[in-house]
PDB file of C-alpha atoms in Angstrom:
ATOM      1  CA  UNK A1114      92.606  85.790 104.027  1.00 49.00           C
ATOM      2  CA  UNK A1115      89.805  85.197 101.963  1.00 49.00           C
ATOM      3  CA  UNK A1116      89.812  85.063  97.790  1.00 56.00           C
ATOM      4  CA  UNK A1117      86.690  85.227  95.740  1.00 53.00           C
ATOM      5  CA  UNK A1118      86.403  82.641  93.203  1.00 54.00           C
ATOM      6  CA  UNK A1119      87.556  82.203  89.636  1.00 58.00           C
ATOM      7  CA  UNK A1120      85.516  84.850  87.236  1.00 59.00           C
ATOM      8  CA  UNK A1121      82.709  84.243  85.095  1.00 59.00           C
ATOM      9  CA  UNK A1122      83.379  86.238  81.935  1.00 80.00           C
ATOM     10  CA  UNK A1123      83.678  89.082  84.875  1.00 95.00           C
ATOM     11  CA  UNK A1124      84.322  92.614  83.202  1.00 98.00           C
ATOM     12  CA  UNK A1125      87.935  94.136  84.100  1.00 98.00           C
ATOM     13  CA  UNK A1126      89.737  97.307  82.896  1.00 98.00           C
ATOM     14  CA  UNK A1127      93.542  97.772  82.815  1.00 98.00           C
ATOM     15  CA  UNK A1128      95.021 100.684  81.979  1.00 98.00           C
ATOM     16  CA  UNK A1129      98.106 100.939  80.366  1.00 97.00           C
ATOM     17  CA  UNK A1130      97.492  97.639  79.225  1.00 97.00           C
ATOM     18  CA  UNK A1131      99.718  97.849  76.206  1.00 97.00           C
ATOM     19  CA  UNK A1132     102.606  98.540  78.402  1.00 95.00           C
ATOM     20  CA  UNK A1133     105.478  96.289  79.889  1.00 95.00           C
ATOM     21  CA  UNK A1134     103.365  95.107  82.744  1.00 96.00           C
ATOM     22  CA  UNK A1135     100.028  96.066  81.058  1.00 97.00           C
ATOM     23  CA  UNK A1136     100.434  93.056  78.573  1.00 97.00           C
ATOM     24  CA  UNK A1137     101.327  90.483  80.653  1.00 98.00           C
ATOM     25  CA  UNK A1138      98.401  91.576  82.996  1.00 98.00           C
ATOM     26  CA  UNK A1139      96.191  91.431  80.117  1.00 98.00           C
ATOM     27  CA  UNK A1140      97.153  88.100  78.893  1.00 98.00           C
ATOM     28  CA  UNK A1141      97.202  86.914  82.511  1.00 98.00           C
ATOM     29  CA  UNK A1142      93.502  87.894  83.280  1.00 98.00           C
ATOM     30  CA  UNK A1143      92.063  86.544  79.769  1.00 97.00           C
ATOM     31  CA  UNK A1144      93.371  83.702  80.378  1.00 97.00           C
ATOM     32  CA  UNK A1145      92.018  83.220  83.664  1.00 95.00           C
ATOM     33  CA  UNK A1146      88.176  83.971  81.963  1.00 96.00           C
ATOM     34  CA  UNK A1147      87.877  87.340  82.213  1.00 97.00           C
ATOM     35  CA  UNK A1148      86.835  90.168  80.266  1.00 97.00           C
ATOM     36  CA  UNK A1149      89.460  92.625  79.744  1.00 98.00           C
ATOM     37  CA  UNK A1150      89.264  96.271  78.181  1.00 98.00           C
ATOM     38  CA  UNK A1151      92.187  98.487  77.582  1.00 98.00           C
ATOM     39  CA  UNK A1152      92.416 102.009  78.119  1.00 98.00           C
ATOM     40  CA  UNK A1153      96.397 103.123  76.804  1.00 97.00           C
ATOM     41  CA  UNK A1154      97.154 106.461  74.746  1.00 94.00           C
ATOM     42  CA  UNK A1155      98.633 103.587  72.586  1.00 95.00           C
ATOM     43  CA  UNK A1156      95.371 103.145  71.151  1.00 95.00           C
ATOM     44  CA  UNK A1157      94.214 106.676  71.651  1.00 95.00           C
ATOM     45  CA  UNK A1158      92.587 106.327  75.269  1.00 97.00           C
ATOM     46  CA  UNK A1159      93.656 108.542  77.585  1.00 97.00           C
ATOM     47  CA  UNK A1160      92.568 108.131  81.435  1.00 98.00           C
ATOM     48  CA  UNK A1161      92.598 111.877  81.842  1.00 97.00           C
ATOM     49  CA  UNK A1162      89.124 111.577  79.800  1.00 98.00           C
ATOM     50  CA  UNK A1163      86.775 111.113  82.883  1.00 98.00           C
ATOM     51  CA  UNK A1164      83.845 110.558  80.898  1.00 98.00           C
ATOM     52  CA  UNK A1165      85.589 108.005  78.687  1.00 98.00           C
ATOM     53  CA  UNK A1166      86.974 105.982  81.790  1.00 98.00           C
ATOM     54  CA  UNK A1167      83.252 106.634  83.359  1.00 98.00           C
ATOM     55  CA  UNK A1168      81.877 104.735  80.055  1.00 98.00           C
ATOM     56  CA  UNK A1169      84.914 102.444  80.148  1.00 98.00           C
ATOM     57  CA  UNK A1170      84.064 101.131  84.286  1.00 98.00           C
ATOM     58  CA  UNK A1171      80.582 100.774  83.835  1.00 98.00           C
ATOM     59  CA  UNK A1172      80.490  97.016  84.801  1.00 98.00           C
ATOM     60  CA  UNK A1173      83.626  96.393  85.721  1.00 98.00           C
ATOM     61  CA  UNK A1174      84.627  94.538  88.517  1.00 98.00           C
ATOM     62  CA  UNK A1175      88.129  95.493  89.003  1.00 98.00           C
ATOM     63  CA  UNK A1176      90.032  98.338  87.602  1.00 98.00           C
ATOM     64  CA  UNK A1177      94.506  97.510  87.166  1.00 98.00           C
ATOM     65  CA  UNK A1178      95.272 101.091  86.967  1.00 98.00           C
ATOM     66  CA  UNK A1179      98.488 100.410  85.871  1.00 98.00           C
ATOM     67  CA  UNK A1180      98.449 103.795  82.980  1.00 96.00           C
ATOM     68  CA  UNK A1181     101.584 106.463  83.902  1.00 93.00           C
ATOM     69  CA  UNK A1182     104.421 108.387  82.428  1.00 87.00           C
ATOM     70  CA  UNK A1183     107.176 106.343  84.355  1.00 80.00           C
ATOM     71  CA  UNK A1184     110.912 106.607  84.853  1.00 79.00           C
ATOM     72  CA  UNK A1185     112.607 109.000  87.631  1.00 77.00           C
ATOM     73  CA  UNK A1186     114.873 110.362  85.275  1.00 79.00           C
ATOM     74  CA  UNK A1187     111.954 111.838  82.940  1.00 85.00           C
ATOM     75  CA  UNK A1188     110.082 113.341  85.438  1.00 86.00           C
ATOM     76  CA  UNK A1189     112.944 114.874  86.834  1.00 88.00           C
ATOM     77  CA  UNK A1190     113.611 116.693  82.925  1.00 91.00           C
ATOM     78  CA  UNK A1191     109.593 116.714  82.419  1.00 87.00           C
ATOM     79  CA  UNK A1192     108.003 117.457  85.880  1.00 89.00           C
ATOM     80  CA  UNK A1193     104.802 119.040  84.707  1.00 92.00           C
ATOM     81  CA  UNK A1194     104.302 116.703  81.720  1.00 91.00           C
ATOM     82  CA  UNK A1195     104.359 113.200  84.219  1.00 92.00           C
ATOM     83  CA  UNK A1196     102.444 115.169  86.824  1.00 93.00           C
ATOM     84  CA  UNK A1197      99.504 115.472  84.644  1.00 94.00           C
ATOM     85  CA  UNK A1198      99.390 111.888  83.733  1.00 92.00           C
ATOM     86  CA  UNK A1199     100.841 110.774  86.982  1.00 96.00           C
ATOM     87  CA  UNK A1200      98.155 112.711  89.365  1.00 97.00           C
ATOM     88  CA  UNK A1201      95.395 113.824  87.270  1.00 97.00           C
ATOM     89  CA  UNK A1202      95.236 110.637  85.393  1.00 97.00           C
ATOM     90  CA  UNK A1203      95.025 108.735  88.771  1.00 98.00           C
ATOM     91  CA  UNK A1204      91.706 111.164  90.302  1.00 98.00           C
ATOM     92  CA  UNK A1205      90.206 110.562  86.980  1.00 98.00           C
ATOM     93  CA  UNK A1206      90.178 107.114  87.099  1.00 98.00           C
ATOM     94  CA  UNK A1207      89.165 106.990  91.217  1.00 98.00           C
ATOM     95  CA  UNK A1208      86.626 108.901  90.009  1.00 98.00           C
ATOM     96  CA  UNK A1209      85.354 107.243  87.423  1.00 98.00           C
ATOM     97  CA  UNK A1210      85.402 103.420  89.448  1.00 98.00           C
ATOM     98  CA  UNK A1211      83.512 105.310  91.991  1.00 98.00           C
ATOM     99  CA  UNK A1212      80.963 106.726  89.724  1.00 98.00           C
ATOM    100  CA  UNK A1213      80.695 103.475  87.791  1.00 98.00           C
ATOM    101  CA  UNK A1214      80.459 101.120  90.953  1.00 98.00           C
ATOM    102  CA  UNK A1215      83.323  99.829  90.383  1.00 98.00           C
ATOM    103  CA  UNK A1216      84.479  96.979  93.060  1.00 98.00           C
ATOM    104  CA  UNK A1217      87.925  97.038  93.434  1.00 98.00           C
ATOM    105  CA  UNK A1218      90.865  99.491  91.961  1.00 98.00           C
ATOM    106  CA  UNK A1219      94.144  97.816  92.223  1.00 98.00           C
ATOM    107  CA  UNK A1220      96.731 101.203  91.758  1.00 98.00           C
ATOM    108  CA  UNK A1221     100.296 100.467  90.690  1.00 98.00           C
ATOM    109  CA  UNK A1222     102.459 102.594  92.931  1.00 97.00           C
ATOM    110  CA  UNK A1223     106.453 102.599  93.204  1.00 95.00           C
ATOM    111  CA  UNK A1224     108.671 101.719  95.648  1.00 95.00           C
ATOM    112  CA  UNK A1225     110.650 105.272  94.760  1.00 92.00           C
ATOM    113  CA  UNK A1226     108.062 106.597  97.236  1.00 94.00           C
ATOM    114  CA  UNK A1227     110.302 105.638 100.183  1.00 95.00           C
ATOM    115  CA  UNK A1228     113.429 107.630  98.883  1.00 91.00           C
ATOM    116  CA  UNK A1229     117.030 107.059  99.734  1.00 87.00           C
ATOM    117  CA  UNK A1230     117.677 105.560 103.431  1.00 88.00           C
ATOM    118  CA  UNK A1231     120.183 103.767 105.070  1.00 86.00           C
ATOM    119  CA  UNK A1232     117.223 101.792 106.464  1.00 92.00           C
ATOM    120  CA  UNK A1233     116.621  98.161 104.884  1.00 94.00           C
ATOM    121  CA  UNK A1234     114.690  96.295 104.123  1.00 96.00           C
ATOM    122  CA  UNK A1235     111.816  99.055 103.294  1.00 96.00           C
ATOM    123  CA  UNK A1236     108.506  98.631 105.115  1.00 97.00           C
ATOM    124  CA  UNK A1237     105.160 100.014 104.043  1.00 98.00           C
ATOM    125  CA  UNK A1238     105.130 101.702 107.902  1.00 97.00           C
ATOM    126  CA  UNK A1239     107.935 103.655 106.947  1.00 97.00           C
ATOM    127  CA  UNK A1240     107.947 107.453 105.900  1.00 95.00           C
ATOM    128  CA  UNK A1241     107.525 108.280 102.363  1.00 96.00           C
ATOM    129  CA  UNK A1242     110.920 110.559 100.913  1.00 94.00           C
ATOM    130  CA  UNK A1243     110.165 110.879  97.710  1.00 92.00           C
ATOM    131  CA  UNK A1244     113.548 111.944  95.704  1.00 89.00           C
ATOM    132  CA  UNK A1245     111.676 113.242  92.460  1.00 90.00           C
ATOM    133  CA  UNK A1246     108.441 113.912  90.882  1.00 92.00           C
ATOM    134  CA  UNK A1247     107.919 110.746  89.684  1.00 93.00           C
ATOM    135  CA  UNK A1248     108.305 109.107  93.344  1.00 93.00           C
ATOM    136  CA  UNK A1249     106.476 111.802  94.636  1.00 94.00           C
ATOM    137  CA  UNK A1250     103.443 111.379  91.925  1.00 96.00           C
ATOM    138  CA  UNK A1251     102.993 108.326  92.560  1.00 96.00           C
ATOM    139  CA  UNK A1252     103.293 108.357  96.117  1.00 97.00           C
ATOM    140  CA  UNK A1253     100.136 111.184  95.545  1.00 98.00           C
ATOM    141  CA  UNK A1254      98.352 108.018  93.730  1.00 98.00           C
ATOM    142  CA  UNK A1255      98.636 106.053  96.643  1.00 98.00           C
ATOM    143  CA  UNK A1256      96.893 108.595  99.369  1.00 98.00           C
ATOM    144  CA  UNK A1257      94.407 109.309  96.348  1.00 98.00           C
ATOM    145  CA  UNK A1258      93.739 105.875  96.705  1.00 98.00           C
ATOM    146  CA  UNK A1259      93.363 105.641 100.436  1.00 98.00           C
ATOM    147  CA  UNK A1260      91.285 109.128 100.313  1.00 98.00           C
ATOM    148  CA  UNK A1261      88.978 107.387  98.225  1.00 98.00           C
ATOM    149  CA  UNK A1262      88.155 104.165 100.401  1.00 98.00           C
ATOM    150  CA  UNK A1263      87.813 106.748 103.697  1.00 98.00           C
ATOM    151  CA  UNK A1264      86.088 109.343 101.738  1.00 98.00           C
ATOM    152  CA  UNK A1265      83.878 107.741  99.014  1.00 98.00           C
ATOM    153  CA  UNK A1266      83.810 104.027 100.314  1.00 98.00           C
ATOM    154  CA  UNK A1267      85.585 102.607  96.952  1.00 98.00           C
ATOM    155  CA  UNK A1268      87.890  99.783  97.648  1.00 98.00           C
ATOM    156  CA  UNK A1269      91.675 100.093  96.882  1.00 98.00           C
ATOM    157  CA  UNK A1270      95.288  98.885  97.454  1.00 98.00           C
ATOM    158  CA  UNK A1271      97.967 100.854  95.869  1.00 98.00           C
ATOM    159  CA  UNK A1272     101.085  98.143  95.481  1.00 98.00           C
ATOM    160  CA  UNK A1273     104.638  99.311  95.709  1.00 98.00           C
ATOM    161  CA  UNK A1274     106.509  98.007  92.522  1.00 97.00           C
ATOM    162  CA  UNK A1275     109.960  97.223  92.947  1.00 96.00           C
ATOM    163  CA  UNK A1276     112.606  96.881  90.264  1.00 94.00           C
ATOM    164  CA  UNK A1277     110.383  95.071  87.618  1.00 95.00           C
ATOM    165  CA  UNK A1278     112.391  93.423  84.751  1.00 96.00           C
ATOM    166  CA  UNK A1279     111.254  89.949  82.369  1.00 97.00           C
ATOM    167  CA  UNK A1280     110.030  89.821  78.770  1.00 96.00           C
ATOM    168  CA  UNK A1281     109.373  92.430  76.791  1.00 95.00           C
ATOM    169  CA  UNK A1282     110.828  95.543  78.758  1.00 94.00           C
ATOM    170  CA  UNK A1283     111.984  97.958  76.474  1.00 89.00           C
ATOM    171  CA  UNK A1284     115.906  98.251  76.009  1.00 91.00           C
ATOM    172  CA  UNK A1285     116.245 101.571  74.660  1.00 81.00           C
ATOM    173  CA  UNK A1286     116.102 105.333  75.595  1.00 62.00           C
ATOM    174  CA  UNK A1287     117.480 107.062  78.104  1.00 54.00           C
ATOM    175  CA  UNK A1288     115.186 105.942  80.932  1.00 54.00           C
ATOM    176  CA  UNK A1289     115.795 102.103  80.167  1.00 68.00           C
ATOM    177  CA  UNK A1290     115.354  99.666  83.124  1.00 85.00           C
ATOM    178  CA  UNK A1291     119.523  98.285  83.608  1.00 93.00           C
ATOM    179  CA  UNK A1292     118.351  94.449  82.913  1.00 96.00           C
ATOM    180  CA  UNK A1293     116.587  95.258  79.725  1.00 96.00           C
ATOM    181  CA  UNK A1294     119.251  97.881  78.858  1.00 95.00           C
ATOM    182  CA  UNK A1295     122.327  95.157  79.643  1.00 97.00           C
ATOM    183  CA  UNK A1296     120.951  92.392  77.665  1.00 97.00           C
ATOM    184  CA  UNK A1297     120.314  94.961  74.344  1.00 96.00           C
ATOM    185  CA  UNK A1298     123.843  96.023  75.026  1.00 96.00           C
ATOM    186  CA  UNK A1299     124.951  91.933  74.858  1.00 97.00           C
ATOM    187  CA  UNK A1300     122.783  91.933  71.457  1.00 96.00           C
ATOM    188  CA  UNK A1301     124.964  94.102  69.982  1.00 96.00           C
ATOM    189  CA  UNK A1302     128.123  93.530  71.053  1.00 96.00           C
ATOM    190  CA  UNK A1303     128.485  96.550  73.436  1.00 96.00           C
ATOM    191  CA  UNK A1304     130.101  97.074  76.822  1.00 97.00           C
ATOM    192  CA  UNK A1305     127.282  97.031  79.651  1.00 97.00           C
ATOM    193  CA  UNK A1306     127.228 100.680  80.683  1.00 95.00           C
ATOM    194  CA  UNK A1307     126.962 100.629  84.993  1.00 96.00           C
ATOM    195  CA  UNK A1308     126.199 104.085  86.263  1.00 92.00           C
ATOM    196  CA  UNK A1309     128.603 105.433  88.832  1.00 93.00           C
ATOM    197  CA  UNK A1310     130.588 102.377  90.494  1.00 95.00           C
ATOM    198  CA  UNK A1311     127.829 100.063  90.043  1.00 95.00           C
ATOM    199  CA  UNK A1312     127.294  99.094  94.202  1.00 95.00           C
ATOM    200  CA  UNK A1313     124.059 100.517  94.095  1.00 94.00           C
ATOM    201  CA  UNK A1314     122.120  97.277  94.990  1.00 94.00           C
ATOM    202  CA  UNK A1315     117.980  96.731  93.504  1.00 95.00           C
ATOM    203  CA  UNK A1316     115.398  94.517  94.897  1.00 96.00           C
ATOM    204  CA  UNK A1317     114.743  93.119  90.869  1.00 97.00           C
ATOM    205  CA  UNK A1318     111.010  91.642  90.605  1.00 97.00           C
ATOM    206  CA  UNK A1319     110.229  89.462  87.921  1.00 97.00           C
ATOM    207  CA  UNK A1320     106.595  90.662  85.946  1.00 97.00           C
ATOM    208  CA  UNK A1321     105.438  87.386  86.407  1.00 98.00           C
ATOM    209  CA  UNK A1322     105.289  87.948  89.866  1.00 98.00           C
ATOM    210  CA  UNK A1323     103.796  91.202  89.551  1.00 98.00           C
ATOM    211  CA  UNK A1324     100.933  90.040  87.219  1.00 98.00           C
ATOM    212  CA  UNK A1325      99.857  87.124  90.078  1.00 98.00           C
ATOM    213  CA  UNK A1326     100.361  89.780  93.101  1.00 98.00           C
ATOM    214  CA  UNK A1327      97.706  92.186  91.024  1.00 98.00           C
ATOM    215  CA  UNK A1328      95.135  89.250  90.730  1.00 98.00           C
ATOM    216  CA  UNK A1329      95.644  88.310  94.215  1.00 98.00           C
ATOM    217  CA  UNK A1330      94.901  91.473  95.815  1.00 98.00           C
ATOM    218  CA  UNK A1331      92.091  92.150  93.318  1.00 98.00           C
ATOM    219  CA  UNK A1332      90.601  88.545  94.457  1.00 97.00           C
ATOM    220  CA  UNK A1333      91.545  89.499  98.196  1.00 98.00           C
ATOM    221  CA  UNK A1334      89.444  91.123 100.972  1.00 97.00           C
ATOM    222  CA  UNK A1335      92.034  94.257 100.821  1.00 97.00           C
ATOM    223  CA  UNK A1336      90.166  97.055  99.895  1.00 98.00           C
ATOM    224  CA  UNK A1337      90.884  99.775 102.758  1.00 98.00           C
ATOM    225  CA  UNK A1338      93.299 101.987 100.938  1.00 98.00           C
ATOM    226  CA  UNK A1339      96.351  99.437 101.815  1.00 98.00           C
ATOM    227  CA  UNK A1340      99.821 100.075 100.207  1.00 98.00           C
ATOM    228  CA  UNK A1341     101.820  96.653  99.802  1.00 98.00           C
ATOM    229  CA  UNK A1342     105.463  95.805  98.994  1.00 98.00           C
ATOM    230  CA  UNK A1343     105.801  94.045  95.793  1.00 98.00           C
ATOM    231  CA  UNK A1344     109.083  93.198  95.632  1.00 98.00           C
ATOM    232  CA  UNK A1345     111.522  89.897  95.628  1.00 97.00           C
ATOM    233  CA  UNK A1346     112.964  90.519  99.232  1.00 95.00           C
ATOM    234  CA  UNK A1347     116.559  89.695  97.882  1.00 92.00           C
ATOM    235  CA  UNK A1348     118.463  92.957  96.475  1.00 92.00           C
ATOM    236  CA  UNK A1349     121.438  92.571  94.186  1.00 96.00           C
ATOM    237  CA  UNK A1350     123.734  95.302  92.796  1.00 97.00           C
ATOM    238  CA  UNK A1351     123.869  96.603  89.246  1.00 96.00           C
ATOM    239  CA  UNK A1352     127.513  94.982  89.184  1.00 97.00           C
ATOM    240  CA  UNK A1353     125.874  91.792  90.032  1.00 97.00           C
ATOM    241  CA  UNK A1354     123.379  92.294  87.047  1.00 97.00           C
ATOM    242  CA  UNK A1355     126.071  92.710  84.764  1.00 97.00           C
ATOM    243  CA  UNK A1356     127.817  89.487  85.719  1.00 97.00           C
ATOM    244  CA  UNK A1357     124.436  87.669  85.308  1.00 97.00           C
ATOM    245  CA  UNK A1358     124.321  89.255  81.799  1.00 97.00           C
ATOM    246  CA  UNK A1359     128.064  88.954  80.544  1.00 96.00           C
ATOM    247  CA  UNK A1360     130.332  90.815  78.769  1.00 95.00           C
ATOM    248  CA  UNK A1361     132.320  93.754  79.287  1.00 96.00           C
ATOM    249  CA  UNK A1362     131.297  96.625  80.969  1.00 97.00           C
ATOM    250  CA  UNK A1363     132.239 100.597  81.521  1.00 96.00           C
ATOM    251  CA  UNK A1364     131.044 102.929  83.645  1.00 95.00           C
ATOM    252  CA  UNK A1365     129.276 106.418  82.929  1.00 93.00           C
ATOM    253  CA  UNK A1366     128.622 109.087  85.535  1.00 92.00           C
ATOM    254  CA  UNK A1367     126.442 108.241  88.432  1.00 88.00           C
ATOM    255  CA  UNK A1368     122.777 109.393  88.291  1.00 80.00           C
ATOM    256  CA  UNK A1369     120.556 111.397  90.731  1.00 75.00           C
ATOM    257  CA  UNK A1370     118.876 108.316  92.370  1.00 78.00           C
ATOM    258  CA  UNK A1371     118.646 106.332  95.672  1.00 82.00           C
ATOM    259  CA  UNK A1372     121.769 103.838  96.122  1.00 89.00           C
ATOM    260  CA  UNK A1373     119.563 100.537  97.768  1.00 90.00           C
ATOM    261  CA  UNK A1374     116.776  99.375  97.482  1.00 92.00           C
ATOM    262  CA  UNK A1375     115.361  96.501  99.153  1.00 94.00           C
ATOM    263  CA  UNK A1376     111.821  95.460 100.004  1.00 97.00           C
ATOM    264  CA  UNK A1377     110.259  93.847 103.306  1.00 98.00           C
ATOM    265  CA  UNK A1378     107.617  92.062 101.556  1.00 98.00           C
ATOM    266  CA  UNK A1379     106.045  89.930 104.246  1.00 98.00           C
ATOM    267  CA  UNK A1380     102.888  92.274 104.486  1.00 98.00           C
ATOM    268  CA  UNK A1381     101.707  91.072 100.716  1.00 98.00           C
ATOM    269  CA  UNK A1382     101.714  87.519 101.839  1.00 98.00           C
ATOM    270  CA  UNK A1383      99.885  88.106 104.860  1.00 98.00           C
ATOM    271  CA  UNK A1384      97.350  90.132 102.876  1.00 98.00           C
ATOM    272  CA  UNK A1385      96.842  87.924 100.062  1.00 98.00           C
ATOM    273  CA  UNK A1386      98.878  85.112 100.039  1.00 98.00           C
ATOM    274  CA  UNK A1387     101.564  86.425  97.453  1.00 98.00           C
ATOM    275  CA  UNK A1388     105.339  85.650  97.799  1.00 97.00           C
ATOM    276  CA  UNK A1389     108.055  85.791  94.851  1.00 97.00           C
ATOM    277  CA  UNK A1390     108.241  82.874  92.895  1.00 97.00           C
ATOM    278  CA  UNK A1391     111.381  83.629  90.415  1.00 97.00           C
ATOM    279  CA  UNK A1392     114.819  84.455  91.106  1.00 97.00           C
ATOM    280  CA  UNK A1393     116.802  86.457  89.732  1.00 97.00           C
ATOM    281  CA  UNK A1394     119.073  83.867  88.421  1.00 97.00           C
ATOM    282  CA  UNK A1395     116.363  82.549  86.934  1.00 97.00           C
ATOM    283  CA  UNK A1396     114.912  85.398  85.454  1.00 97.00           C
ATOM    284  CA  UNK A1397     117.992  86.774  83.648  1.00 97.00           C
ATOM    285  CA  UNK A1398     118.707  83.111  82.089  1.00 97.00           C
ATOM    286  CA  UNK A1399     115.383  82.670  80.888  1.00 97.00           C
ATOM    287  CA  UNK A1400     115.900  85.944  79.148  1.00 97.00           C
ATOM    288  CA  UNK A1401     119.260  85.215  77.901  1.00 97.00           C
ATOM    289  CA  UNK A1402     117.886  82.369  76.601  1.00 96.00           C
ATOM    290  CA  UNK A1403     115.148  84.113  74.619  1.00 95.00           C
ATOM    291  CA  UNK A1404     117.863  86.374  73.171  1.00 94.00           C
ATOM    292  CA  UNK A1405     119.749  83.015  72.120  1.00 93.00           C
ATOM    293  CA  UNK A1406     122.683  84.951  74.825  1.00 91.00           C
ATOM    294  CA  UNK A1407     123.574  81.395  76.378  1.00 77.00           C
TER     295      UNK A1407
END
């Protein structure tokens, strides 16, 4: 396993960089010296613009492409709306890092790519069942990725994202991830809503662990088209969430989604050296904490 060393006012682009993960990346990588641009519709950039992303990569050394329209549930109402941000956005940015030279992407793919199976803990050898469009969109992103590397010789590594949950996740809408949700419901005084009976068990992965696992495998000598479990190796259930969090709680229908989820995530440290490094315990205090909840 072999890392390059620490950058040198090296050029990076991360896009959706004013997302959830997005921001911590960012702050994460300037921090550590480098160069960071920003490509989000935020701002007005979209990645579906191949000759602003061409423009954008010239120089770069890595490209986070981190930019999607996430959430099962969405996709499932808007199918064609994510699949043109979730596929098209993803060639036009392979595209781009290979026009532009680029050295590295590093390709944010989702552990919904394996589906619902009995079978735990999920490894990256097993066959992808995607349940919805968004699984199945960004399961596309990840043999774009590989396609690339065999095809056009760019270097990638999609990584499987499971669960991800810490500051700054956004607590309201419909598509809400449970953690975030639960601790806006605390806020305010409202009963934690579980969906269906609340067994359904998550393998919840703190973004600070996320951020390190993207810098590693950009640093790393990965590069062939790789997909890698990022995920805490320790699955909990939403009930279990909602004791963490506190308070009363009542339950709403079940939704269309797989009941476990649990990741095998021994591959990433082999790769690259990356292991979890925050419980879940942890995480939730820390947050209850910053919401003055303890």
């Amino acid at each position: 396993m072999s890392q390059t060393p620490m950058p040198s006012n090296q050029k990076v682009v991360v896009t959706g960089g004013e997302g959830f993960i997005g921001t911590h990346l960012v702050r994460a990588l300037t921090k550590e010296g480098y160069e960071v641009e920003v490509v989000d519709l935020k701002s007005g950039r979209d990645v579906r613009d191949t000759a602003l992303m061409r423009s954008v990569c010239t120089g770069a050394t890595y490209v986070f492409h981190l930019a999607a329209l996430p959430r099962v549930q969405f996709s499932i109402e808007q199918p064609q709306e994510s699949n043109d941000t979730n596929i098209d956005g993803t060639l036009s940015v392979l595209v781009a890092a290979r026009d532009a030279g680029v050295k590295k992407v590093i390709y944010s793919a989702s552990s919904s790519a394996y589906g619902d199976t009995a079978q735990m803990p999920l490894r990256e050898t097993m066959p992808a069942r995607p349940m919805s469009p968004y699984a199945l969109q960004k399961h596309v992103g990840e043999l774009y990725c590989r396609l690339f590397f065999d095809v056009y010789a760019l270097p990638t590594v999609s990584l499987r994202y499971f669960n991800v949950y810490g500051p700054g996740a956004d607590p309201h809408g419909a598509y809400a991830l449970v953690i975030a949700k639960f601790l806006q419901q605390r806020i305010e005084g409202l009963p934690l809503t579980i969906t269906g009976d609340g067994t359904q068990t998550r393998d919840f992965t703190h973004v600070y662990d996320v951020v390190r696992a993207n810098i590693l495998a950009a640093r790393s000598a990965v590069g062939a088209g790789e997909v890698v479990n990022i995920g805490a190796g320790n699955n909990a259930s939403v009930k279990r969430v909602a004791e963490l969090v506190g308070g009363p709680v009542t339950h709403i229908p079940a939704r269309f989604e797989p009941h476990d989820s649990f990741a095998d995530n021994a591959l990433a440290k082999k790769l690259f050296g990356w292991s979890p490094g925050v419980t879940l315990e942890e995480g939730v205090a820390e947050l209850k904490q910053q919401a003055n909840l303890l």
